[in-house]
Amino acid sequence: FNKYIEIFNGTGASVNLGNYQLRLYSNGSASPSTTNTLSGTLAAGATIVYRNSSAVAYAGSSTALTAVNWNGDDAIALYNTVTGMNEDIFGVIGNDPGSSWSLGGNFTVDKTLRRKAIVYSGVTVNPSGTGSGAFITLASEWDQFNTDDVNGLGSHTFTPPTASVPV
């Protein structure tokens, strides 16, 4: 039950979380099985941690949500209710990969996954394809750690891209 999800605000401005939902898509479903509308304001550069109500591994500040109840083959989306679009998708909505997604040595079952510091935008379009390799950003955007590794949770490191200026 030690399930957590951290949301990081890298926009440069405060975000009204009331405009967002956390949606869980269980077992390959194309429709959310659980939806939680978020609340509060997330300051620029800040994180918020949501947890399963039975999670005990992380001692930091967190809020229990019913959507934080996935296993290795479920997709999760951060949905913007104002734009009617996904801001970020973990996994592949509508695809049941079997027991987990796997790509590039990373797996979505019995592992801790952290977004790489170089990723500066979410996955807004659901990846196409089926099977365990359809989660195409699993290897390129995520670092894998052992189960229940909560080191760094609540303090996302972000390395924004640098702009190059022609001379």
Coordinates of N, CA, C and O in Angstrom, one line a residue, residues 20 41 45 78 81 89 93 108 111 149 152 161:
Y20 N -7.8 20.7 -11.4 CA -7.2 19.5 -11.9 C -7.8 18.3 -11.2 O -8.3 18.4 -10.0
T41 N -3.7 25.6 -3.7 CA -2.8 26.3 -4.6 C -1.4 25.7 -4.5 O -0.9 25.5 -3.4
G45 N 7.5 26.1 -8.4 CA 8.6 25.4 -7.9 C 8.3 24.4 -6.7 O 9.2 23.8 -6.2
L78 N -3.1 13.3 -14.9 CA -3.4 14.6 -14.3 C -4.2 15.3 -15.3 O -3.6 15.7 -16.4
T81 N -9.4 20.3 -15.8 CA -10.8 20.5 -16.1 C -11.1 21.7 -16.8 O -12.2 21.8 -17.4
I89 N 0.4 12.1 -18.3 CA -0.1 10.7 -18.3 C 1.1 9.8 -17.9 O 2.1 9.8 -18.5
I93 N -3.3 4.9 -21.3 CA -4.7 4.8 -21.0 C -5.4 3.9 -22.0 O -5.1 4.0 -23.2
T108 N 7.1 -1.1 -14.1 CA 6.1 -0.4 -13.3 C 5.5 -1.2 -12.2 O 4.6 -0.7 -11.6
K111 N 8.4 -1.3 -8.1 CA 9.5 -0.3 -8.2 C 9.0 1.1 -7.8 O 7.9 1.4 -7.8
D149 N 11.2 3.2 -1.9 CA 12.3 4.2 -1.8 C 11.7 5.5 -1.9 O 11.3 6.0 -2.9
G152 N 13.9 11.7 -1.3 CA 13.7 12.8 -2.2 C 12.2 13.1 -2.5 O 11.9 14.1 -3.2
P161 N 15.3 23.5 -19.4 CA 16.2 23.6 -20.6 C 16.8 25.0 -20.7 O 16.2 26.0 -20.3

